[in-house]
Amino acid sequence: MVFEEKFDVVIIGAGPAGLFSAYELAEKSNLKVAVIDEGGDIENRVCPMNELGYCIGCKPCHIMSGVGGAGGLSDGTINLRPDIGGDLTELTRDENYSWQLVWEVDQIFLTHGAPKGVYKGHEDEIRKWERRAAQAGVKFIPIIQRHIGSDHTKGVIKSIKDYLESKGVKFILWTKVEEFRKGEVVARKGDDVFTIKARYIIVAPGRGGAEWFHDVAQKIGLKSRHGPIDVGVRVEVPAIIMEQITKINHDPKFHIYTETYDDFVRTFCANPNGFVVEEKYDGYVGVNGHSMRDKKSNNTNFAFLTRIELTKPVEDTTAYGRSIAQLATTIGGGKPILQRLGDLRRGRRSTWSRIKKSDVEPTLKHVTPGDIAMALPHRVVTNIIEGLEKLDRVIPGVASDHTLLYAPEIKYYAMQVEVNDLLETTIENIFAAGDGAGLSRDIVNAAATGLLAARGILVKEGLYRERDFKKSGNWKKVVESLEA
């Protein structure tokens, strides 16, 4: 069956990359645009786990799918740097333009209700933390951040979607794209399978669609390569331990190299006074974290991840990460694994009685107390223990025996699609953007790649030249001068 309407542009995925692609096209052209997503509208994205305390396996997952994407139900931390969560300078080969893109993304969020204040420490405070980290052999990366909050992100996303619809963008929801090829997209809604014709396609499937994109790309001959993945745990500590640093940076970034393997480990997605949440993928479970502006816990959580790159003969990091997650899911009996750091150090599993002795009350209860060392590779476990002990020299208490670890947390940015300066793939008129294409790793970078892909189409249409999008000025200075 062929869909009745024909479109100039079909965007696969309604996450930050897809929404911002649509935004740019709607603002700068009269092209007919459709956005397809397997999930629902932002107002219908309610995870039952918030009420039940455990995951019931919704298909598709409300956290991963729907308008707003995985970022739409996240804590809404906007990292205002082009080299955190991706590398816009590498994509654009223009550092000033990469900072301009960060500013443009931020302005759109502000227009649609993001809070005006940003997290930025005083220069003396930043220097103090940089010095303290350096003395411990750790790198602290100061960053300006805007925090929307999980409880307010929906309103911002709704405002963006409403605006796009007012500009004529059509949203086709609860519809799963089976495959795509030049000029058409094959989609399924319930039992109906239909083809949508389009002159251009932007593929922006997000983290939840990374494996699907990997499979379709191989099938149709899109050139790509396997990039690294990040494997680790979600760490939960009393909020007071990290209070000094989270007042300066809502989501502080620390980069560490471990003693035994000299592997790269980093903190990611910190949630002050936040909550650990479960995520369900196809065949396995994982964990993540949220924080809200109005609802608070007594804990702070953050991801602690080690970078894994594979070389020949086994290069498929996606398959490797999936196998780790499936093993962890088996060990946890279909639930995430929870363990005290002290138990992990001593080589014993955690039990509920041991966890109850901890100073930290877990914010996620739908877990199996167990032994993370039974699920994650030895090298990863070693990196986690050594990395936390290094971080403890910067933030005392973070490597306490009572610290809670949830596993697995795996970030797939595995298949990096080959694109040109316009973000056009090796198949003409098919563009890529966002996390699912391996081009970003956070909300701002995903949104910025969405702008770039849309601009690629506008250039191909002859409506603009590439240089028309670049504005004069020192954009790094503009971003860094934002008011706290």
CSV table of C-alpha atoms in Angstrom, one decimal:
chain,number,residue,atom,x,y,z
A,1,MET,CA,0.0,0.0,0.0
A,2,VAL,CA,1.3,3.5,-0.9
A,3,PHE,CA,0.6,6.3,1.5
A,4,GLU,CA,-1.7,8.9,-0.1
A,5,GLU,CA,0.4,11.9,0.7
A,6,LYS,CA,3.8,12.5,-0.9
A,7,PHE,CA,6.4,14.5,1.0
A,8,ASP,CA,9.5,16.5,0.1
A,9,VAL,CA,11.2,15.3,3.3
A,10,VAL,CA,10.5,12.4,5.6
A,11,ILE,CA,12.3,12.4,8.9
A,12,ILE,CA,12.6,9.0,10.7
A,13,GLY,CA,12.6,9.7,14.5
A,14,ALA,CA,11.0,12.4,16.6
A,15,GLY,CA,13.8,12.9,19.0
A,16,PRO,CA,16.0,16.0,19.3
A,17,ALA,CA,17.7,15.3,15.9
A,18,GLY,CA,14.4,14.8,14.1
A,19,LEU,CA,12.6,17.7,15.7
A,20,PHE,CA,15.3,20.1,15.1
A,21,SER,CA,15.6,19.0,11.5
A,22,ALA,CA,11.9,19.6,11.0
A,23,TYR,CA,12.3,23.0,12.8
A,24,GLU,CA,15.0,24.2,10.5
A,25,LEU,CA,13.1,23.1,7.4
A,26,ALA,CA,9.8,24.6,8.6
A,27,GLU,CA,11.6,27.9,9.4
A,28,LYS,CA,13.5,28.3,6.2
A,29,SER,CA,11.5,26.6,3.4
A,30,ASN,CA,8.0,25.6,2.2
A,31,LEU,CA,9.0,22.0,1.8
A,32,LYS,CA,6.4,19.4,2.8
A,33,VAL,CA,7.8,17.6,5.8
A,34,ALA,CA,6.6,14.5,7.8
A,35,VAL,CA,8.1,13.1,11.0
A,36,ILE,CA,7.6,9.4,11.7
A,37,ASP,CA,8.1,7.7,15.1
A,38,GLU,CA,7.2,4.3,16.5
A,39,GLY,CA,6.1,5.9,19.8
A,40,GLY,CA,3.3,8.3,20.8
A,41,ASP,CA,2.9,12.0,21.4
A,42,ILE,CA,4.8,13.6,24.3
A,43,GLU,CA,1.6,13.9,26.4
A,44,ASN,CA,1.0,10.1,26.0
A,45,ARG,CA,4.5,9.1,27.0
A,46,VAL,CA,3.9,8.0,30.6
A,47,CYS,CA,6.1,5.2,31.9
A,48,PRO,CA,4.0,2.9,34.2
A,49,MET,CA,7.1,2.3,36.3
A,50,ASN,CA,6.7,5.7,37.9
A,51,GLU,CA,3.5,4.4,39.6
A,52,LEU,CA,4.2,0.7,39.8
A,53,GLY,CA,7.9,0.8,40.7
A,54,TYR,CA,8.8,-1.8,38.1
A,55,CYS,CA,8.9,-2.1,34.3
A,56,ILE,CA,6.1,-3.9,32.6
A,57,GLY,CA,7.8,-4.0,29.2
A,58,CYS,CA,5.7,-1.6,27.1
A,59,LYS,CA,6.2,-2.0,23.4
A,60,PRO,CA,7.4,0.4,22.3
A,61,CYS,CA,9.1,1.7,25.4
A,62,HIS,CA,7.7,5.1,26.4
A,63,ILE,CA,11.1,6.2,27.7
A,64,MET,CA,13.0,5.4,24.5
A,65,SER,CA,10.3,6.1,21.8
A,66,GLY,CA,7.9,8.9,20.9
A,67,VAL,CA,8.0,12.6,20.4
A,68,GLY,CA,11.0,14.0,22.1
A,69,GLY,CA,13.0,10.7,21.9
A,70,ALA,CA,15.0,9.4,24.8
A,71,GLY,CA,15.9,13.1,25.6
A,72,GLY,CA,12.2,13.9,25.9
A,73,LEU,CA,11.8,11.9,29.2
A,74,SER,CA,15.4,12.6,30.4
A,75,ASP,CA,16.3,15.2,33.0
A,76,GLY,CA,16.8,17.7,30.2
A,77,THR,CA,20.4,18.7,30.8
A,78,ILE,CA,21.6,21.0,28.0
A,79,ASN,CA,25.4,20.8,27.7
A,80,LEU,CA,26.4,24.1,26.1
A,81,ARG,CA,29.6,22.8,24.5
A,82,PRO,CA,30.2,21.4,21.0
A,83,ASP,CA,32.8,18.8,22.2
A,84,ILE,CA,30.7,17.2,25.0
A,85,GLY,CA,28.3,14.6,23.7
A,86,GLY,CA,29.8,14.6,20.3
A,87,ASP,CA,32.2,16.7,18.2
A,88,LEU,CA,30.5,19.3,16.1
A,89,THR,CA,33.9,20.8,15.1
A,90,GLU,CA,34.9,17.5,13.5
A,91,LEU,CA,31.6,17.4,11.6
A,92,THR,CA,31.7,21.1,10.5
A,93,ARG,CA,35.5,21.6,10.4
A,94,ASP,CA,34.8,25.1,11.8
A,95,GLU,CA,35.1,25.6,15.5
A,96,ASN,CA,33.3,29.0,15.5
A,97,TYR,CA,30.4,27.5,13.6
A,98,SER,CA,30.2,24.6,16.0
A,99,TRP,CA,29.7,27.1,18.9
A,100,GLN,CA,27.1,29.0,16.8
A,101,LEU,CA,25.2,25.7,16.5
A,102,VAL,CA,25.2,25.2,20.2
A,103,TRP,CA,23.9,28.7,20.7
A,104,GLU,CA,21.2,28.2,18.1
A,105,VAL,CA,20.0,25.0,19.7
A,106,ASP,CA,19.9,26.7,23.1
A,107,GLN,CA,17.9,29.6,21.7
A,108,ILE,CA,15.2,27.3,20.4
A,109,PHE,CA,14.9,25.5,23.7
A,110,LEU,CA,14.7,29.0,25.5
A,111,THR,CA,12.0,30.1,23.0
A,112,HIS,CA,9.9,27.0,24.0
A,113,GLY,CA,10.1,27.3,27.8
A,114,ALA,CA,13.6,26.2,29.0
A,115,PRO,CA,14.6,28.1,32.2
A,116,LYS,CA,16.7,31.1,31.6
A,117,GLY,CA,19.4,30.5,34.2
A,118,VAL,CA,22.5,28.4,33.5
A,119,TYR,CA,24.9,26.5,35.8
A,120,LYS,CA,28.3,28.1,35.6
A,121,GLY,CA,30.7,28.3,38.5
A,122,HIS,CA,32.8,31.4,39.4
A,123,GLU,CA,36.2,31.3,37.8
A,124,ASP,CA,37.9,30.8,41.2
A,125,GLU,CA,35.6,27.8,42.0
A,126,ILE,CA,36.3,26.2,38.6
A,127,ARG,CA,40.1,26.6,39.1
A,128,LYS,CA,39.8,25.0,42.6
A,129,TRP,CA,38.1,21.9,41.1
A,130,GLU,CA,40.4,21.7,38.2
A,131,ARG,CA,43.4,21.8,40.6
A,132,ARG,CA,41.9,19.2,43.0
A,133,ALA,CA,41.1,16.8,40.1
A,134,ALA,CA,44.6,17.3,38.5
A,135,GLN,CA,46.2,16.4,41.8
A,136,ALA,CA,44.3,13.1,41.8
A,137,GLY,CA,45.2,12.3,38.2
A,138,VAL,CA,41.7,13.2,37.0
A,139,LYS,CA,40.5,15.7,34.5
A,140,PHE,CA,37.6,18.0,35.4
A,141,ILE,CA,35.9,19.5,32.4
A,142,PRO,CA,34.0,22.7,33.3
A,143,ILE,CA,30.9,23.2,31.2
A,144,ILE,CA,28.0,25.7,31.1
A,145,GLN,CA,24.7,23.8,31.4
A,146,ARG,CA,21.0,24.5,31.4
A,147,HIS,CA,18.8,22.2,33.3
A,148,ILE,CA,15.1,21.8,32.2
A,149,GLY,CA,14.2,18.9,34.6
A,150,SER,CA,12.4,15.7,33.8
A,151,ASP,CA,9.1,17.2,35.1
A,152,HIS,CA,9.4,20.2,32.7
A,153,THR,CA,11.0,18.7,29.6
A,154,LYS,CA,7.6,17.5,28.3
A,155,GLY,CA,6.2,21.0,28.3
A,156,VAL,CA,9.2,22.2,26.2
A,157,ILE,CA,8.9,19.3,23.7
A,158,LYS,CA,5.1,19.9,23.4
A,159,SER,CA,5.7,23.6,22.6
A,160,ILE,CA,8.2,22.6,19.9
A,161,LYS,CA,5.8,20.0,18.4
A,162,ASP,CA,2.8,22.4,18.5
A,163,TYR,CA,4.9,25.0,16.7
A,164,LEU,CA,6.0,22.6,14.0
A,165,GLU,CA,2.4,21.5,13.4
A,166,SER,CA,1.4,25.1,13.1
A,167,LYS,CA,4.0,25.4,10.3
A,168,GLY,CA,2.5,22.4,8.5
A,169,VAL,CA,4.8,19.6,9.6
A,170,LYS,CA,2.9,16.3,9.8
A,171,PHE,CA,3.6,13.8,12.6
A,172,ILE,CA,2.9,10.1,11.8
A,173,LEU,CA,3.1,8.4,15.2
A,174,TRP,CA,2.8,4.8,16.6
A,175,THR,CA,4.3,3.9,13.2
A,176,LYS,CA,7.4,1.8,13.0
A,177,VAL,CA,9.7,2.2,10.0
A,178,GLU,CA,10.7,-1.2,8.7
A,179,GLU,CA,13.2,0.0,6.1
A,180,PHE,CA,14.1,2.9,3.9
A,181,ARG,CA,15.8,3.3,0.5
A,182,LYS,CA,16.3,6.2,-1.9
A,183,GLY,CA,12.9,7.9,-2.4
A,184,GLU,CA,10.8,5.9,-0.1
A,185,VAL,CA,10.2,4.7,3.5
A,186,VAL,CA,8.4,1.4,4.3
A,187,ALA,CA,6.5,1.6,7.5
A,188,ARG,CA,4.1,-0.5,9.6
A,189,LYS,CA,1.2,0.7,11.8
A,190,GLY,CA,-0.6,-2.2,13.4
A,191,ASP,CA,-1.1,-4.8,10.7
A,192,ASP,CA,-0.9,-2.2,7.9
A,193,VAL,CA,2.3,-1.9,5.9
A,194,PHE,CA,2.6,1.0,3.6
A,195,THR,CA,5.2,3.0,1.6
A,196,ILE,CA,5.7,6.7,1.9
A,197,LYS,CA,7.3,8.5,-1.0
A,198,ALA,CA,9.8,11.3,-0.3
A,199,ARG,CA,12.5,13.2,-2.3
A,200,TYR,CA,14.7,13.4,0.8
A,201,ILE,CA,15.0,11.2,3.9
A,202,ILE,CA,16.6,12.2,7.2
A,203,VAL,CA,17.3,9.1,9.4
A,204,ALA,CA,17.4,10.1,13.0
A,205,PRO,CA,16.3,7.0,15.0
A,206,GLY,CA,18.0,7.8,18.3
A,207,ARG,CA,19.6,5.4,20.7
A,208,GLY,CA,16.7,3.0,20.7
A,209,GLY,CA,16.9,2.7,16.9
A,210,ALA,CA,20.7,2.3,16.7
A,211,GLU,CA,20.6,-1.5,16.2
A,212,TRP,CA,17.8,-1.2,13.6
A,213,PHE,CA,19.7,1.5,11.7
A,214,HIS,CA,22.8,-0.8,11.8
A,215,ASP,CA,20.8,-3.6,10.2
A,216,VAL,CA,19.1,-1.5,7.5
A,217,ALA,CA,22.3,0.3,6.6
A,218,GLN,CA,24.0,-3.0,6.0
A,219,LYS,CA,21.1,-4.3,3.9
A,220,ILE,CA,21.0,-1.2,1.6
A,221,GLY,CA,24.7,-0.7,1.4
A,222,LEU,CA,25.2,2.5,3.4
A,223,LYS,CA,28.8,2.9,4.3
A,224,SER,CA,29.5,3.0,8.0
A,225,ARG,CA,32.0,1.9,10.6
A,226,HIS,CA,31.8,0.6,14.1
A,227,GLY,CA,32.7,3.1,16.7
A,228,PRO,CA,33.2,2.6,20.5
A,229,ILE,CA,30.6,1.9,23.1
A,230,ASP,CA,30.4,2.8,26.7
A,231,VAL,CA,29.8,0.1,29.3
A,232,GLY,CA,29.4,0.5,33.0
A,233,VAL,CA,27.1,1.2,35.9
A,234,ARG,CA,24.8,3.8,37.4
A,235,VAL,CA,26.3,5.0,40.7
A,236,GLU,CA,24.1,6.3,43.5
A,237,VAL,CA,25.4,8.2,46.5
A,238,PRO,CA,24.0,10.6,49.2
A,239,ALA,CA,23.4,13.9,47.5
A,240,ILE,CA,25.4,15.8,50.1
A,241,ILE,CA,28.6,14.1,49.0
A,242,MET,CA,28.4,15.7,45.5
A,243,GLU,CA,26.6,18.9,46.6
A,244,GLN,CA,29.6,21.2,46.2
A,245,ILE,CA,30.3,20.2,42.7
A,246,THR,CA,26.7,19.9,41.4
A,247,LYS,CA,26.1,23.5,42.5
A,248,ILE,CA,28.7,24.6,40.0
A,249,ASN,CA,27.9,22.0,37.3
A,250,HIS,CA,24.6,20.2,37.4
A,251,ASP,CA,26.2,17.4,35.4
A,252,PRO,CA,29.9,17.5,36.3
A,253,LYS,CA,32.2,15.8,33.8
A,254,PHE,CA,35.3,13.9,35.1
A,255,HIS,CA,37.6,12.0,32.7
A,256,ILE,CA,39.8,9.3,34.2
A,257,TYR,CA,42.4,6.8,33.0
A,258,THR,CA,42.6,3.6,35.1
A,259,GLU,CA,45.8,2.2,36.7
A,260,THR,CA,45.7,-1.5,35.5
A,261,TYR,CA,44.6,-1.1,31.9
A,262,ASP,CA,45.1,2.6,31.3
A,263,ASP,CA,41.5,2.6,30.0
A,264,PHE,CA,39.3,5.7,29.6
A,265,VAL,CA,36.5,6.0,32.2
A,266,ARG,CA,34.1,9.0,32.5
A,267,THR,CA,31.2,10.3,34.5
A,268,PHE,CA,28.1,11.0,32.5
A,269,CYS,CA,24.5,12.2,33.1
A,270,ALA,CA,24.6,13.1,36.8
A,271,ASN,CA,21.3,13.7,38.4
A,272,PRO,CA,21.5,15.7,41.7
A,273,ASN,CA,18.7,14.7,44.1
A,274,GLY,CA,17.5,12.4,41.3
A,275,PHE,CA,16.2,8.9,40.6
A,276,VAL,CA,17.6,5.8,39.0
A,277,VAL,CA,15.2,4.4,36.4
A,278,GLU,CA,15.0,1.1,34.5
A,279,GLU,CA,15.0,1.0,30.7
A,280,LYS,CA,13.8,-2.0,28.6
A,281,TYR,CA,15.3,-2.7,25.2
A,282,ASP,CA,14.6,-5.6,22.8
A,283,GLY,CA,15.7,-8.6,24.9
A,284,TYR,CA,17.4,-7.0,27.8
A,285,VAL,CA,17.2,-4.3,30.5
A,286,GLY,CA,19.3,-1.3,31.4
A,287,VAL,CA,19.4,1.6,33.8
A,288,ASN,CA,19.4,5.4,33.5
A,289,GLY,CA,18.9,8.4,35.7
A,290,HIS,CA,16.5,11.3,35.9
A,291,SER,CA,16.3,14.4,38.0
A,292,MET,CA,13.4,16.8,38.4
A,293,ARG,CA,13.1,20.5,39.2
A,294,ASP,CA,10.2,20.0,41.7
A,295,LYS,CA,10.5,16.4,43.0
A,296,LYS,CA,13.7,15.5,44.9
A,297,SER,CA,15.3,12.5,46.4
A,298,ASN,CA,18.1,12.4,49.0
A,299,ASN,CA,20.5,10.8,46.5
A,300,THR,CA,22.6,11.8,43.5
A,301,ASN,CA,23.2,9.4,40.7
A,302,PHE,CA,25.6,9.3,37.7
A,303,ALA,CA,26.7,6.9,35.0
A,304,PHE,CA,30.2,5.6,35.3
A,305,LEU,CA,31.3,4.3,31.9
A,306,THR,CA,34.4,2.7,30.4
A,307,ARG,CA,35.1,3.1,26.7
A,308,ILE,CA,35.3,-0.1,24.6
A,309,GLU,CA,36.8,-0.2,21.1
A,310,LEU,CA,37.2,-3.5,19.2
A,311,THR,CA,39.6,-4.3,16.3
A,312,LYS,CA,39.7,-7.1,13.8
A,313,PRO,CA,38.5,-9.8,13.7
A,314,VAL,CA,35.7,-8.8,16.0
A,315,GLU,CA,34.7,-5.2,15.3
A,316,ASP,CA,31.0,-5.2,16.0
A,317,THR,CA,30.7,-3.2,19.2
A,318,THR,CA,26.9,-3.2,19.0
A,319,ALA,CA,26.7,-7.0,19.1
A,320,TYR,CA,29.3,-7.1,21.9
A,321,GLY,CA,27.5,-4.5,24.0
A,322,ARG,CA,24.2,-6.4,23.4
A,323,SER,CA,25.7,-9.7,24.6
A,324,ILE,CA,26.9,-8.0,27.8
A,325,ALA,CA,23.5,-6.5,28.4
A,326,GLN,CA,21.8,-9.9,27.8
A,327,LEU,CA,24.1,-11.7,30.2
A,328,ALA,CA,23.4,-9.0,32.9
A,329,THR,CA,19.7,-9.4,32.3
A,330,THR,CA,19.9,-13.2,32.7
A,331,ILE,CA,22.0,-12.8,35.9
A,332,GLY,CA,19.4,-10.3,37.2
A,333,GLY,CA,16.4,-12.5,36.3
A,334,GLY,CA,15.1,-9.8,34.0
A,335,LYS,CA,15.8,-6.9,36.3
A,336,PRO,CA,18.8,-4.6,36.7
A,337,ILE,CA,21.5,-5.8,39.2
A,338,LEU,CA,22.1,-3.8,42.3
A,339,GLN,CA,25.3,-4.1,44.4
A,340,ARG,CA,27.1,-2.2,47.1
A,341,LEU,CA,30.6,-1.1,46.1
A,342,GLY,CA,32.0,-2.7,49.3
A,343,ASP,CA,30.5,-6.1,48.3
A,344,LEU,CA,31.9,-5.8,44.8
A,345,ARG,CA,35.4,-5.1,46.3
A,346,ARG,CA,35.1,-8.1,48.5
A,347,GLY,CA,34.0,-10.5,45.8
A,348,ARG,CA,30.6,-11.2,47.2
A,349,ARG,CA,27.1,-10.6,46.0
A,350,SER,CA,24.8,-8.1,47.7
A,351,THR,CA,21.6,-9.2,49.4
A,352,TRP,CA,18.7,-7.0,50.5
A,353,SER,CA,19.8,-7.4,54.1
A,354,ARG,CA,23.3,-6.0,53.2
A,355,ILE,CA,21.8,-3.2,51.1
A,356,LYS,CA,19.5,-2.2,54.0
A,357,LYS,CA,22.7,-1.6,56.1
A,358,SER,CA,23.8,0.9,53.5
A,359,ASP,CA,23.7,4.7,54.1
A,360,VAL,CA,22.1,5.0,50.7
A,361,GLU,CA,18.5,3.9,50.1
A,362,PRO,CA,18.1,2.8,46.5
A,363,THR,CA,15.7,5.0,44.4
A,364,LEU,CA,15.1,2.1,42.1
A,365,LYS,CA,13.6,-0.9,43.9
A,366,HIS,CA,12.7,-3.2,40.9
A,367,VAL,CA,16.2,-4.7,40.9
A,368,THR,CA,17.9,-8.0,41.8
A,369,PRO,CA,20.6,-7.7,44.5
A,370,GLY,CA,23.6,-9.6,43.1
A,371,ASP,CA,27.1,-9.6,41.8
A,372,ILE,CA,28.0,-7.3,39.0
A,373,ALA,CA,31.2,-9.2,38.4
A,374,MET,CA,29.1,-12.1,37.2
A,375,ALA,CA,27.6,-9.9,34.5
A,376,LEU,CA,30.2,-7.4,33.3
A,377,PRO,CA,33.7,-8.3,31.9
A,378,HIS,CA,36.5,-8.4,34.4
A,379,ARG,CA,38.2,-5.5,32.7
A,380,VAL,CA,35.1,-3.3,33.0
A,381,VAL,CA,34.7,-4.2,36.7
A,382,THR,CA,38.4,-3.4,37.4
A,383,ASN,CA,38.0,-0.1,35.6
A,384,ILE,CA,34.9,0.8,37.6
A,385,ILE,CA,36.5,0.1,41.0
A,386,GLU,CA,39.8,1.8,40.1
A,387,GLY,CA,38.0,4.8,38.5
A,388,LEU,CA,35.8,5.3,41.5
A,389,GLU,CA,38.7,5.1,43.9
A,390,LYS,CA,40.5,7.8,41.8
A,391,LEU,CA,37.4,10.0,41.8
A,392,ASP,CA,37.1,9.5,45.5
A,393,ARG,CA,40.3,11.6,45.9
A,394,VAL,CA,38.4,14.5,44.2
A,395,ILE,CA,35.0,13.9,45.8
A,396,PRO,CA,35.5,12.1,49.1
A,397,GLY,CA,32.9,9.5,49.9
A,398,VAL,CA,32.0,8.6,46.3
A,399,ALA,CA,33.9,5.3,46.6
A,400,SER,CA,32.4,4.4,50.0
A,401,ASP,CA,31.5,0.8,50.7
A,402,HIS,CA,27.9,2.0,50.9
A,403,THR,CA,27.9,3.4,47.4
A,404,LEU,CA,25.3,1.6,45.2
A,405,LEU,CA,26.0,0.4,41.7
A,406,TYR,CA,23.2,-0.6,39.2
A,407,ALA,CA,24.1,-2.6,36.1
A,408,PRO,CA,24.1,-2.6,33.2
A,409,GLU,CA,24.3,0.9,31.8
A,410,ILE,CA,25.4,0.8,28.2
A,411,LYS,CA,25.5,3.7,25.7
A,412,TYR,CA,25.4,2.6,22.1
A,413,TYR,CA,26.9,5.0,19.7
A,414,ALA,CA,28.3,2.1,17.8
A,415,MET,CA,27.6,2.5,14.1
A,416,GLN,CA,29.0,5.7,12.7
A,417,VAL,CA,27.4,6.4,9.3
A,418,GLU,CA,29.7,7.9,6.7
A,419,VAL,CA,28.4,11.4,5.8
A,420,ASN,CA,29.7,14.4,3.9
A,421,ASP,CA,29.7,18.0,5.0
A,422,LEU,CA,26.0,18.2,4.4
A,423,LEU,CA,25.4,15.1,6.5
A,424,GLU,CA,24.3,13.3,3.4
A,425,THR,CA,25.1,9.5,3.4
A,426,THR,CA,26.7,7.6,0.6
A,427,ILE,CA,23.2,7.1,-0.9
A,428,GLU,CA,22.1,10.3,-2.6
A,429,ASN,CA,19.3,12.3,-0.8
A,430,ILE,CA,19.5,10.1,2.4
A,431,PHE,CA,20.8,12.1,5.3
A,432,ALA,CA,21.6,11.1,8.9
A,433,ALA,CA,21.5,12.8,12.2
A,434,GLY,CA,21.7,12.2,16.0
A,435,ASP,CA,22.8,9.4,18.3
A,436,GLY,CA,21.3,6.5,16.4
A,437,ALA,CA,23.6,7.4,13.4
A,438,GLY,CA,26.7,7.6,15.6
A,439,LEU,CA,27.0,11.4,15.1
A,440,SER,CA,26.2,12.6,18.6
A,441,ARG,CA,25.9,11.5,22.2
A,442,ASP,CA,23.7,14.1,23.9
A,443,ILE,CA,20.7,16.3,23.4
A,444,VAL,CA,22.5,19.4,22.1
A,445,ASN,CA,24.8,17.6,19.7
A,446,ALA,CA,21.9,15.5,18.4
A,447,ALA,CA,19.8,18.7,17.8
A,448,ALA,CA,22.7,20.4,16.1
A,449,THR,CA,23.2,17.5,13.7
A,450,GLY,CA,19.5,17.8,13.0
A,451,LEU,CA,20.0,21.4,12.0
A,452,LEU,CA,23.0,20.4,9.8
A,453,ALA,CA,21.1,17.7,8.0
A,454,ALA,CA,18.2,20.1,7.3
A,455,ARG,CA,20.6,22.7,6.0
A,456,GLY,CA,22.2,20.0,3.8
A,457,ILE,CA,18.8,19.6,2.1
A,458,LEU,CA,18.2,23.3,1.8
A,459,VAL,CA,21.6,23.6,0.1
A,460,LYS,CA,20.8,20.8,-2.3
A,461,GLU,CA,17.4,22.5,-3.1
A,462,GLY,CA,19.4,25.6,-4.1
A,463,LEU,CA,17.6,27.7,-1.4
A,464,TYR,CA,20.8,28.6,0.5
A,465,ARG,CA,24.6,28.2,0.2
A,466,GLU,CA,26.5,26.6,3.1
A,467,ARG,CA,28.1,30.0,4.0
A,468,ASP,CA,24.7,31.6,4.3
A,469,PHE,CA,24.2,29.8,7.6
A,470,LYS,CA,27.4,31.0,9.3
A,471,LYS,CA,27.0,34.2,11.2
A,472,SER,CA,29.8,36.6,12.2
A,473,GLY,CA,31.0,36.9,15.7
A,474,ASN,CA,32.9,35.0,18.4
A,475,TRP,CA,30.3,32.4,19.3
A,476,LYS,CA,32.3,30.7,22.0
A,477,LYS,CA,32.4,34.0,23.8
A,478,VAL,CA,28.7,34.5,23.3
A,479,VAL,CA,27.9,31.1,24.9
A,480,GLU,CA,30.3,31.6,27.7
A,481,SER,CA,28.8,35.0,28.6
A,482,LEU,CA,25.3,33.5,29.2
A,483,GLU,CA,23.9,34.7,32.5
A,484,ALA,CA,23.8,32.3,35.5
